[in-house]
Every structure is written in structure tokens, then in C-alpha cells.
Tab-separated table of C-alpha atoms and ligand atoms in Angstrom:
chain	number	residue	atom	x	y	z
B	3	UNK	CA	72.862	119.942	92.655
B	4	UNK	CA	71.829	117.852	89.662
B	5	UNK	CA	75.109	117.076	88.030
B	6	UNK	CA	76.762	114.290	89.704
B	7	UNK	CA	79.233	114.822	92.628
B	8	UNK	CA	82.038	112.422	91.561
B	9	UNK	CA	83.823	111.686	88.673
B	10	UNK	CA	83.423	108.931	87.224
B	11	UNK	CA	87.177	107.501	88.022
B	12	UNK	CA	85.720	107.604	92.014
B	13	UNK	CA	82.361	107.228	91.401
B	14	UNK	CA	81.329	104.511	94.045
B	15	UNK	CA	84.150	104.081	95.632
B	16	UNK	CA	84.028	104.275	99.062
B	17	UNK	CA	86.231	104.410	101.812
B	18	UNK	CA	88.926	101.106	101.504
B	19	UNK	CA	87.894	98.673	103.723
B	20	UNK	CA	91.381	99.087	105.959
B	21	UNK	CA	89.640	102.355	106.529
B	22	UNK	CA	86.257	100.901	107.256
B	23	UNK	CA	87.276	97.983	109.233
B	24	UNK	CA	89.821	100.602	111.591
B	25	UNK	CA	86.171	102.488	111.984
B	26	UNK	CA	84.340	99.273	112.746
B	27	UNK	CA	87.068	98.726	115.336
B	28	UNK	CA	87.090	102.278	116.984
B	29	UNK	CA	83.206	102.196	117.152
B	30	UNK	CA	82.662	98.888	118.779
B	31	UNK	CA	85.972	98.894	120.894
B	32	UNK	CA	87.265	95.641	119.092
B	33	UNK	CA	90.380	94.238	118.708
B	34	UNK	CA	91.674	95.084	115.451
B	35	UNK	CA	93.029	92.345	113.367
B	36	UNK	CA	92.288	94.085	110.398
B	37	UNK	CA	94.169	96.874	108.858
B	38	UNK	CA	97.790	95.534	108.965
B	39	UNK	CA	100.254	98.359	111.092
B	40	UNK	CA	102.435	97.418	114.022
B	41	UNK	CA	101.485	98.369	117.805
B	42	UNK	CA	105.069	99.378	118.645
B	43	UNK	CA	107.034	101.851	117.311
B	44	UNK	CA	110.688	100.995	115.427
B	45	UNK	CA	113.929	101.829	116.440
B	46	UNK	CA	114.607	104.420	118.908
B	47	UNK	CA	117.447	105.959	117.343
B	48	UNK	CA	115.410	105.965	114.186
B	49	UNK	CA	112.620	108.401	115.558
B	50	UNK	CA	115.093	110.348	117.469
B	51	UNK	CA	116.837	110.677	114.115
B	52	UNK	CA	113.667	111.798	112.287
B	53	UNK	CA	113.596	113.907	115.352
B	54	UNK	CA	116.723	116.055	115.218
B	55	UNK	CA	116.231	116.757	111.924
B	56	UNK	CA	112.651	117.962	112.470
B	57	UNK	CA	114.356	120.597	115.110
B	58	UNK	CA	117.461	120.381	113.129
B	59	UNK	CA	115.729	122.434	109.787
B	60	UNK	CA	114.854	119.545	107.536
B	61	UNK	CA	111.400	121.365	107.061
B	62	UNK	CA	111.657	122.548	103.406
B	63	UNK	CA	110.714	120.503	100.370
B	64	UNK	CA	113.015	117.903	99.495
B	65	UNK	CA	114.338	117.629	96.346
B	66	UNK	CA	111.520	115.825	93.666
B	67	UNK	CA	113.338	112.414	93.678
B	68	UNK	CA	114.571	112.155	97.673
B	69	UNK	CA	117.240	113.758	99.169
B	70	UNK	CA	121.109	111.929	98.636
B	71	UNK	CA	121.427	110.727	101.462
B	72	UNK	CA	118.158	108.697	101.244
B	73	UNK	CA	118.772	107.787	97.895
B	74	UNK	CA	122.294	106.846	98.620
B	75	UNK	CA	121.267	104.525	101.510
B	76	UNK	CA	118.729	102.646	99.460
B	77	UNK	CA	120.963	101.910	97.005
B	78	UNK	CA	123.193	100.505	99.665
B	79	UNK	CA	120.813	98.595	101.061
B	80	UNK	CA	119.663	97.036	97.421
B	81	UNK	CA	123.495	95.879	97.250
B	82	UNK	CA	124.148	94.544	101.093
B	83	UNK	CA	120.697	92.542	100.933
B	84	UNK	CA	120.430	91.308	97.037
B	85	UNK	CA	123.999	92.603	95.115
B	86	UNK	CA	121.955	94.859	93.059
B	87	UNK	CA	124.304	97.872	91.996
B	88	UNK	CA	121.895	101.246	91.296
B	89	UNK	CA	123.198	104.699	90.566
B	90	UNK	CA	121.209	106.408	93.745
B	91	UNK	CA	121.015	110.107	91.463
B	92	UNK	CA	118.982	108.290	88.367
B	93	UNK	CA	117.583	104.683	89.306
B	94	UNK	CA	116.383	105.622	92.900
B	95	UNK	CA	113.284	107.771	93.366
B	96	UNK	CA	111.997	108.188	97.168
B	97	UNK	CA	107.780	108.370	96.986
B	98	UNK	CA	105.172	108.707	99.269
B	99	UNK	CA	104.979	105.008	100.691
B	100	UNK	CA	105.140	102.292	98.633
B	101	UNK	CA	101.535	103.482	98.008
B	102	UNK	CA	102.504	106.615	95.494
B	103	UNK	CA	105.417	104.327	93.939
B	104	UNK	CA	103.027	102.116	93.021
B	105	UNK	CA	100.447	104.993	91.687
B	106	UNK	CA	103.706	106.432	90.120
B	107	UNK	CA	104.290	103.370	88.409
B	108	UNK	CA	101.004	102.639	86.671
B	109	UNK	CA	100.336	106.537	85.930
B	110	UNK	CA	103.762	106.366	84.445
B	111	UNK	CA	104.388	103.112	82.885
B	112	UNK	CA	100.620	102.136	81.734
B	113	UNK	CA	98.617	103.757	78.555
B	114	UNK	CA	94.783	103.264	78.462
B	115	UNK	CA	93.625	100.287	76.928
B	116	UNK	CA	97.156	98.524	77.809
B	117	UNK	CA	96.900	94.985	79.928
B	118	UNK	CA	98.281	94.805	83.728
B	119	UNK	CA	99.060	91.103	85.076
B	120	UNK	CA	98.155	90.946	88.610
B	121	UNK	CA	98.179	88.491	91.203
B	122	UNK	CA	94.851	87.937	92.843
B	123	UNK	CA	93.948	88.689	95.673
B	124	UNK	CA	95.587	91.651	95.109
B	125	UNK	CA	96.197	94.596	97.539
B	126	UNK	CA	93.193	97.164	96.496
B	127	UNK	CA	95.623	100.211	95.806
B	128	UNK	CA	96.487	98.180	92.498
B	129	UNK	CA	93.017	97.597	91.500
B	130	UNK	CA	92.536	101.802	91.863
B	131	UNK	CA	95.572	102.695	89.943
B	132	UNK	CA	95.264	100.498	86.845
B	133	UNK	CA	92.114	102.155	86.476
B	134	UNK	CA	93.141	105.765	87.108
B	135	UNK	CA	95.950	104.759	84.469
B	136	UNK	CA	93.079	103.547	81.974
B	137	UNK	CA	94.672	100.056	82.496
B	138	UNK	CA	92.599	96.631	81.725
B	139	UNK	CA	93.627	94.068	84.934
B	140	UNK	CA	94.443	90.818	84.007
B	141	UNK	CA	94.565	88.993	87.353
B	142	UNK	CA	95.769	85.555	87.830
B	143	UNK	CA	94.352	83.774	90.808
B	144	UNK	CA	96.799	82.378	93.847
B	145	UNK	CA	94.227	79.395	95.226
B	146	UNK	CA	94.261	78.266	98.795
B	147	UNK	CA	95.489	76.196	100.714
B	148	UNK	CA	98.673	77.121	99.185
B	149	UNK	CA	98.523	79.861	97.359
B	150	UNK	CA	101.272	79.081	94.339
B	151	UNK	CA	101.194	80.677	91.168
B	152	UNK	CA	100.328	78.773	88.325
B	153	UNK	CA	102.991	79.305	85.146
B	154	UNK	CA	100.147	78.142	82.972
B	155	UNK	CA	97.446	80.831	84.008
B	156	UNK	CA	100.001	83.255	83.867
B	157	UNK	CA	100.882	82.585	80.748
B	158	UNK	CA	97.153	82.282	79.427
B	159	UNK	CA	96.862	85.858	81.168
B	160	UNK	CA	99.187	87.416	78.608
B	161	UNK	CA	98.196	89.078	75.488
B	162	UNK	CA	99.157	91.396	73.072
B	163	UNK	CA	97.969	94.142	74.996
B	164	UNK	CA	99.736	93.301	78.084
B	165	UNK	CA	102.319	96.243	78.985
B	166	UNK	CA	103.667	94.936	82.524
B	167	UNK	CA	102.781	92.259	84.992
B	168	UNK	CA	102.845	93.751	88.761
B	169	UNK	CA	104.218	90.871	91.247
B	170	UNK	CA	103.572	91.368	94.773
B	171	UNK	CA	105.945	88.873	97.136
B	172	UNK	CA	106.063	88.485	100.097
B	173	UNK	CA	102.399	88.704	99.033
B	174	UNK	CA	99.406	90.586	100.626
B	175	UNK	CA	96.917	89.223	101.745
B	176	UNK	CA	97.748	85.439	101.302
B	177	UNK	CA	101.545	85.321	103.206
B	178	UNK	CA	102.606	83.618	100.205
B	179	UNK	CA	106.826	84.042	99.713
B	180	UNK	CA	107.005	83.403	95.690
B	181	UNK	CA	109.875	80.469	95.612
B	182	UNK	CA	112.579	80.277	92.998
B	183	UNK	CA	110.542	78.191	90.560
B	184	UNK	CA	107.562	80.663	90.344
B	185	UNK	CA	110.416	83.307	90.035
B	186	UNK	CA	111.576	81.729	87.445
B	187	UNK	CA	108.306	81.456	85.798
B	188	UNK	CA	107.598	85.211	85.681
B	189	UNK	CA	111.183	85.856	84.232
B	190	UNK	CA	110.024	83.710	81.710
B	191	UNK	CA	107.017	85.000	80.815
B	192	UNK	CA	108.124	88.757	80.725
B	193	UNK	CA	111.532	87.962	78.800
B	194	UNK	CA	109.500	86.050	76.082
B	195	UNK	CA	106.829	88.641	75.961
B	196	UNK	CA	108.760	91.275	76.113
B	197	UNK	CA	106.740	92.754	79.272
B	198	UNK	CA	107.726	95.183	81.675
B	199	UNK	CA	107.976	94.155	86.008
B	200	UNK	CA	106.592	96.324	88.716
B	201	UNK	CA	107.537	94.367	91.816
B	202	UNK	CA	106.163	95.705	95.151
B	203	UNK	CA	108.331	93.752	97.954
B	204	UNK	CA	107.521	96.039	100.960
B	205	UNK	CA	107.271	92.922	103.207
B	206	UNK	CA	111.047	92.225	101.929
B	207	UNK	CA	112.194	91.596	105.476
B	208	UNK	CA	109.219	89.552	106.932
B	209	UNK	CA	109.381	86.177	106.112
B	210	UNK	CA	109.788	83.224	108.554
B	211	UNK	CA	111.179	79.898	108.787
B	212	UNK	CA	114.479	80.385	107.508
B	213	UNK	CA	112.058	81.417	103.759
B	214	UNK	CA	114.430	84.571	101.719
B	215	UNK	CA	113.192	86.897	100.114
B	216	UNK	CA	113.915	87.183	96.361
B	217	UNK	CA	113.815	90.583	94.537
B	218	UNK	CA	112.635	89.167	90.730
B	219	UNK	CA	115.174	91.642	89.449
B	220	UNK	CA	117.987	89.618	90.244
B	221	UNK	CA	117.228	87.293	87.738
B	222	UNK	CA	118.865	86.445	84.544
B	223	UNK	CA	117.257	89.382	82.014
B	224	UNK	CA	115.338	90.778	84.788
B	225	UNK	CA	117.094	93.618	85.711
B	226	UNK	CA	116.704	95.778	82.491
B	227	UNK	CA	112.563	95.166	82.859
B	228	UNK	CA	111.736	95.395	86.839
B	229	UNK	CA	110.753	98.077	88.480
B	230	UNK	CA	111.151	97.059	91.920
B	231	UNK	CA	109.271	98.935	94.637
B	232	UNK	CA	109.503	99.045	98.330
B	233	UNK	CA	109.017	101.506	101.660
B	234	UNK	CA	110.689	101.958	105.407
B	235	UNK	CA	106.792	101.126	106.845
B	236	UNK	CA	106.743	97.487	107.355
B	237	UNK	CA	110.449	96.730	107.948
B	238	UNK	CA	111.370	98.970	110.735
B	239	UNK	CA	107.267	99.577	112.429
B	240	UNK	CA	106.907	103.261	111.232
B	241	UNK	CA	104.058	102.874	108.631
B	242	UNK	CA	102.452	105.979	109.251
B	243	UNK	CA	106.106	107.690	107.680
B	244	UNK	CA	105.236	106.739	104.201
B	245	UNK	CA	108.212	106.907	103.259
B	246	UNK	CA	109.284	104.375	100.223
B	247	UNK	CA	110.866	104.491	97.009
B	248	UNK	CA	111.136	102.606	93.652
B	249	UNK	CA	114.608	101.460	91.962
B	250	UNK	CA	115.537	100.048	88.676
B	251	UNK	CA	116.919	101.025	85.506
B	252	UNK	CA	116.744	104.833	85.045
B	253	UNK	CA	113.993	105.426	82.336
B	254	UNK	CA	111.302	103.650	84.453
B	255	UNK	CA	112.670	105.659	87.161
B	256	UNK	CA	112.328	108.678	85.717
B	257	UNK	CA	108.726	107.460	84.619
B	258	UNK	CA	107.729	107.108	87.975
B	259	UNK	CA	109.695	110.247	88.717
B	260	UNK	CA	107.274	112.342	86.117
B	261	UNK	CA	104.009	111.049	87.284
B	262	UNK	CA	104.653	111.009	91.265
B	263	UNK	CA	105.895	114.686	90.783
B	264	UNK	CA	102.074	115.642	90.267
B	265	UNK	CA	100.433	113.975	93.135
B	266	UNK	CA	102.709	114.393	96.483
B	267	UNK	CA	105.485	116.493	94.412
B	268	UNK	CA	108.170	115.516	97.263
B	269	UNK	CA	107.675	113.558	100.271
B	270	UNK	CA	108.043	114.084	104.149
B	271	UNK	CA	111.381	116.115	104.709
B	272	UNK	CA	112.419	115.918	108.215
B	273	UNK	CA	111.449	111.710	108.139
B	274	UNK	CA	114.077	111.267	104.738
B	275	UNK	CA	117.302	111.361	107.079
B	276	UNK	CA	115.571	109.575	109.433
B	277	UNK	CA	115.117	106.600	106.854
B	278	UNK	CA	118.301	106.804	106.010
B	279	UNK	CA	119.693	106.309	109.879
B	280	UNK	CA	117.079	103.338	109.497
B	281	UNK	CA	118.709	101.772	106.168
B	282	UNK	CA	122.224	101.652	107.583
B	283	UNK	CA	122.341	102.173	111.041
B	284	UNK	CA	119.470	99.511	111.651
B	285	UNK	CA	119.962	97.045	109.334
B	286	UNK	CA	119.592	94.173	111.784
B	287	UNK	CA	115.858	95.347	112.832
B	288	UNK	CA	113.848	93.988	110.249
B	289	UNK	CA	115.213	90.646	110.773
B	290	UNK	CA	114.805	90.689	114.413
B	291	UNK	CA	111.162	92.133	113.885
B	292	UNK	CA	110.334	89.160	111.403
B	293	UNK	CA	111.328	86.136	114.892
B	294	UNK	CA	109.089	88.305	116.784
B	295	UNK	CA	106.591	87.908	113.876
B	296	UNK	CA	106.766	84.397	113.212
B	297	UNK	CA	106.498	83.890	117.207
B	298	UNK	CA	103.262	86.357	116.952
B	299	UNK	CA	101.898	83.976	114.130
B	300	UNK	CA	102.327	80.810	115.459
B	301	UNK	CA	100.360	82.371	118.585
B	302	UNK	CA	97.495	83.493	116.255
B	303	UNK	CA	97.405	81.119	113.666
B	304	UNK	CA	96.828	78.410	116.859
B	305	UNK	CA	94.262	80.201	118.249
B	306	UNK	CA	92.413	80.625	115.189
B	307	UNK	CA	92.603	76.621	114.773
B	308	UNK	CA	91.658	76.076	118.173
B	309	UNK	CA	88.168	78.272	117.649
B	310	UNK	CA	87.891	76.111	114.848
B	311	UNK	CA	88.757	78.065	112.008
B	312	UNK	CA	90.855	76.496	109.068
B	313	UNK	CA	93.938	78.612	108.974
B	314	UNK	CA	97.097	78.683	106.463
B	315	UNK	CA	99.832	79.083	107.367
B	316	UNK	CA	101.570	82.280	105.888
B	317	UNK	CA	105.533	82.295	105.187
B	318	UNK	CA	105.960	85.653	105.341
B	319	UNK	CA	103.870	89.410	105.756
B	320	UNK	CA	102.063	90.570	108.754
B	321	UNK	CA	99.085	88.166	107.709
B	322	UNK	CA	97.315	84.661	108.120
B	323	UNK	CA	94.347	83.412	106.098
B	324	UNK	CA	91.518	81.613	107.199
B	325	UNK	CA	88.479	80.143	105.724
B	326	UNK	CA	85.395	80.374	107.510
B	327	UNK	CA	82.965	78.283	105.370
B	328	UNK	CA	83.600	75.244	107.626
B	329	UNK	CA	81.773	77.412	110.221
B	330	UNK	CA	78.894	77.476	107.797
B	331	UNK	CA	80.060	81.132	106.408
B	332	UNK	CA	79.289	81.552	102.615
B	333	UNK	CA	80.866	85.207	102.847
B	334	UNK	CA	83.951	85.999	105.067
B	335	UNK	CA	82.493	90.213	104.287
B	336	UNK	CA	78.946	89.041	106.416
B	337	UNK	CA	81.540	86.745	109.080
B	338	UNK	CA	83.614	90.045	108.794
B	339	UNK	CA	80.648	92.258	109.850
B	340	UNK	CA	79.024	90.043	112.451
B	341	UNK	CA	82.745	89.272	114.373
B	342	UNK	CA	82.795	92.553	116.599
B	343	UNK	CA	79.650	91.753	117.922
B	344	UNK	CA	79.913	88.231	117.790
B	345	UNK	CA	83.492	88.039	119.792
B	346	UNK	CA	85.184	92.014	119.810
B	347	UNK	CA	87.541	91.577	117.057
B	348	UNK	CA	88.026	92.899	113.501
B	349	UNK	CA	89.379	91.234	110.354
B	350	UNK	CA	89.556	91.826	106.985
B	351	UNK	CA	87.398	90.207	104.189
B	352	UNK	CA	89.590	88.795	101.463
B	353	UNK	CA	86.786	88.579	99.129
B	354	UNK	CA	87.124	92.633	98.038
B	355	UNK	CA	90.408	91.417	96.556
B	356	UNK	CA	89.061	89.305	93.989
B	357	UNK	CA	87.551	90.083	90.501
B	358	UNK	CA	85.055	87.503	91.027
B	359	UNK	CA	85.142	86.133	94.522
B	360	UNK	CA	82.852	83.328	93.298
B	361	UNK	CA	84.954	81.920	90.466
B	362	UNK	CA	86.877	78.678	91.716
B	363	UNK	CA	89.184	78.470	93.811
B	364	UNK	CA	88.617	82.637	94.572
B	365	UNK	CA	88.088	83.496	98.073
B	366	UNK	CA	84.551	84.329	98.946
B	367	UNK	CA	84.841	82.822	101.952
B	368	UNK	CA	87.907	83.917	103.023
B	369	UNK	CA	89.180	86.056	105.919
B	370	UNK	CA	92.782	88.138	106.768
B	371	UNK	CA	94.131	88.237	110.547
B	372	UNK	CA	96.689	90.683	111.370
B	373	UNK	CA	99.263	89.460	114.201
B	374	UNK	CA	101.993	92.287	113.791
B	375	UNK	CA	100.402	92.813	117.175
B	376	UNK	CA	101.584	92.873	121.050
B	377	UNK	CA	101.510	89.583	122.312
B	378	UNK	CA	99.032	90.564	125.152
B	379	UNK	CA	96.727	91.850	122.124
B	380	UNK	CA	96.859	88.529	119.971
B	381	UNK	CA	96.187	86.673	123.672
B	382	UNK	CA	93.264	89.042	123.924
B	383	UNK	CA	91.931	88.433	120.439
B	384	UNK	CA	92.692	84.347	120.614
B	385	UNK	CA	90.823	84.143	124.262
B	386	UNK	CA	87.706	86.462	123.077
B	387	UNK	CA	87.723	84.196	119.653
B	388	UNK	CA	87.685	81.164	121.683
B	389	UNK	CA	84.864	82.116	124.067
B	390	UNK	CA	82.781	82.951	120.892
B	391	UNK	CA	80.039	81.215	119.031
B	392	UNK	CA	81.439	81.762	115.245
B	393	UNK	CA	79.227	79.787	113.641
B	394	UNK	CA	76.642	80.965	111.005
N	420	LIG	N1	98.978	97.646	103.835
N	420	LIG	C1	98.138	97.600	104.997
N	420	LIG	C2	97.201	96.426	104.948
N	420	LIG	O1	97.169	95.702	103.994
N	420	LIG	C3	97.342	98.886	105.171
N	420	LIG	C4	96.571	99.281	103.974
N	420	LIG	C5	95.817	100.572	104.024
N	420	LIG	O2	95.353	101.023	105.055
N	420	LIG	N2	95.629	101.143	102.878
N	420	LIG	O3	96.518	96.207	105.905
């Protein structure tokens, strides 16, 4: 065949490296710290709700935007957690993870040529879907060792092409929680500009040391602007469900509504109750799930120190940070590729989250460690770490 096999829009792309790393880690029997999903399952009653409804005839398309019940329970959930009121039949849509909200929400809410804020390093489903939408990124760079976004760069990251700034707390890869005053600072920003919010808050529940989450659209003038977007996955251990949804006022619903309609058309039947049960009946897991998190990090984040790596420490998410150019590492993607051989475990090379990994204070040399892990596992992957020689 002479023409070219790929459009241009994919042209290149190759597998994401969650998908490549998970491969790395299957062929070389490593442990995986890479792509981040639990080792345990959630709640009991949970799958045995998605259960009876599998044998109980949920096995028909749902309706476009989520069954009721679903709906219903997010909205409840919005108000018990943040006091956010939300009509459930016009500013809830239920998506295919928080994965298709957030393709929903750029195909919906973004023209070509328009300008998407983004924090950087930025999960690399964003990167994908501004530029399926014909969307320019913009990103603005959270700098180690702590992360904080700068109201300045932001600012300077604005234009008069910008259409919407997409937020991403607690943030992925970095751990960072956004606090009040950086909050504040994106309010500010959007109100003055005029911009639209897409928020994506799946790790909503997961944050440690007595740290809250904040949803932005609880802010003064927020509301009417934020498209806030979230999924079942991370807070109750079933991310394989993709099951998520994104809430707000209803015309940027409905946006999201029109474009998601095309890709997945409805989502997962039989596992919409089933969220649901999760939303209201097991509304104290995700808290309990974070202690056992934070316990899991402190676990990992020492052994990564003790094998000498320089490690942040993250305040919320399933992931810790590490910089490996102390080890004589100019790349964390070559420390990445040389650590199942080198010691049997798998991590994740934050550098293929950056626009230029090179620019200061970017993250060439920096690498992501799962610990949403069994304890015995993290032990495993902290003993083989420590045995190791990880030096360049
Ligand atoms: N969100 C998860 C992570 O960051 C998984 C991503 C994926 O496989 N696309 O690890």
C-alpha cells in the first residue's frame, strides 16, 4: 500500500506509555509501579450490586446521558461532599471514565485554532484530545520540589485565543492537592478572562494528611464556568468500570452530552446501578481507601529515599515523584527502560508529560511510582530497589 496507513490525527502515536510500561512489566515479570490501578478490588456489595443487575436484565443500552438513578446519586454526592446543588436530568452526564468526559469536553467545548490552559505535566489523554479538537495547548509548568502553580505563568499563558483552562487536582502525575490560594488564582484568571473550566478531580477522595479536596466550582463566579469532571475508578478500586461522569451548568453538559454521544454512545449498563450502590451506600470507602494510601506512601516514598532516590512527597493521588539525576540519570525514559532489568520493577517516565522536558524546571529527569499497591507488593518493590545498583 502506498498511501499512508494513519491519519494524520494518529499518525505516530503509539501505544500510551501506561500501555507500554504494563507490557514491559508482563514481559520481564516486574513489579509494576507504573500504570496507576489498585491490586484489590472495592467494595463487596458494590460488585455484587453490579452483579445482580448483570443477572438482573440491566443488559440493554442505557439511556445517552446515564440512567436516573446514576445521575441522581452523583448529584447527591456533589451536595453531601462540596454543597453543590445540580439538576441530575440536565447538568449530570454519566461517560465512559473520566477518560470520554474529558474527550467529551474538548470535542465539545473547543473549536480549532482556540487556546487550552493546561497544567504540565499533564495526564497524556489531554494532550490527545486538544488535538483531536484542533486545540493549541498552552501548558503552564508545576516545578519540583513542590509543584505549585504559579498565578503569574498562568496568567502570561492566557490570550485572546484561550477558550478554557483544564485544571487537574488532586493532580496526576505530581500528587500535588491545588490549595485555596492557587484556587483562588484560577478563579481569577477565568472570571477576568472570561474563560471557560474543565476540572478533572477523579482523585477527589485521595488526599492525605488531613489535605481536602476543593472542587474549583465552588468558588465565588465559578460555578456558571466549570465543568467539573470525575469517575467511580479511583475512589472505590474498580478502574477497569469506566464509569464517570461530568456535572455543571446544563449547556456545557449538554456539550459534552453531543460529542460523547458519537464515540461510546452510552456506557456500561449493568455497572450504572452498581455505581450508584457505590455513591450512597459506600460513601465512607474512599476515605478509608485514601489512610490505607497514605500508609502505602509513606512505605514507598521511604524506600525510594533509602535506595537513594530524591523523592517528593505527594499530598494526594495514587503517585510519588522522584528524581533520578542524583543517580547520574539525565533521562528518567532511559532509568525507566533499564529498571526491570536493573532491579524487576516498572515506573513511569514523567518526561512524556512535558512539552519540552528540557525547558527549566520541566522534568526530564523525572520518574512516577505507583503505591495504590498491596503492602507485600510495595515491600517487594522497596527490597528489590534496595538490593539494586541504580546508578547510571
Ligand atoms: N490514570 C492511570 C495512570 O495515570 C491509568 C492511565 C491509562 O492507562 N491510560 O496511571
Amino acid at each position: 500500500m502506498s498511501v499512508p496507513p494513519a491519519a494524520r490525527r494518529v499518525a505516530g502515536m503509539g501505544a500510551t506509555i501506561f500501555a507500554e510500561m504494563s507490557a514491559l512489566a508482563a514481559r520481564t515479570g516486574a513489579v509494576n509501579l507504573g500504570q496507576g490501578f489498585p491490586d484489590t478490588d472495592g467494595p463487596a456489595a458494590v460488585l455484587d450490586a453490579a452483579s445482580a443487575a448483570l443477572h438482573g436484565g440491566a443488559n440493554q443500552y442505557a439511556p445517552g446521558i446515564g440512567i436516573p438513578v446514576l445521575r441522581q446519586a452523583v448529584a447527591r454526592h456533589q451536595q453531601r461532599h462540596y454543597g453543590i446543588d445540580l439538576d441530575p436530568d440536565t447538568q449530570v452526564t454519566v461517560t465512559t471514565g473520566c477518560t470520554e468526559a474529558i474527550a467529551g469536553a474538548l470535542l465539545g467545548l473547543v473549536d480549532p485554532g482556540d487556546e487550552v490552559v493546561v497544567l504540565e505535566p499533564y495526564y497524556d489523554s489531554y494532550t490527545a484530545m486538544i488535538g483531536f479538537a484542533g486545540g493549541v495547548r498552552r501548558p503552564v509548568t508545576l516545578r519540583a520540589p513542590d509543584f505549585r502553580l504559579d498565578p503569574v505563568e498562568l496568567e502570561a499563558a492566557v490570550s485572546p485565543r484561550t477558550r478554557l483552562i483544564l485544571l487537574n487536582t488532586p493532580h496526576n502525575p505530581t500528587g500535588r492537592v491545588l490549595d485555596d490560594a492557587e484556587l483562588a488564582a484560577v478563579a481569577d484568571v477565568a472570571r477576568r478572562h472570561d474563560l471557560l473550566v474543565v476540572t478533572d478531580e477523579v482523585y477527589e477522595h485521595l488526599t492525605f494528611d488531613g489535605r481536602r479536596h476543593t472542587p474549583i466550582a465552588t468558588l465565588p463566579g465559578m460555578a456558571e464556568r466549570t465543568l467539573t469532571l470525575s469517575s467511580a475508578g479511583k475512589s472505590w478500586s474498580v478502574t477497569g468500570w469506566k464509569v464517570g461522569w461530568a456535572t455543571g451548568p446544563a449547556e456545557l453538559v449538554a456539550a459534552v452530552t453531543a460529542a460523547k454521544q458519537w464515540l461510546t454512545y452510552t456506557s456500561g449498563a449493568p455497572l450504572q446501578p452498581a455505581v450508584a450502590a457505590a455513591l450512597d451506600d459506600e460513601a465512607g470507602f474512599p476515605a478509608r481507601l485514601a489512610g490505607d494510601l497514605a500508609a502505602r506512601r509513606d512505605e514507598l516514598v521511604a524506600g525510594l529515599r533509602a535506595a537513594g532516590l530524591e523523592t517528593y512527597l505527594p499530598e494526594g493521588t495514587y503517585f510519588a515523584t522522584t528524581d533520578v539525576s542524583a543517580l547520574g540519570w539525565a533521562s528518567g525514559s532511559d532509568f525507566c527502560r533499564a529498571l526491570p532489568e536493573r532491579a524487576g520493577v516498572v515506573a513511569i517516565p514523567t518526561e512524556v508529560f512535558y512539552d519540552d522536558p528540557d525547558a527549566p524546571g520541566a522534568g526530564r529527569h523525572l520518574v512516577r511510582w505507583a503505591f495504590c499497591k498491596q503492602p507485600a507488593v510495595i515491600a517487594e518493590a522497596v527490597a528489590r530497589l534496595g538490593a539494586a545498583d541504580l546508578s547510571a
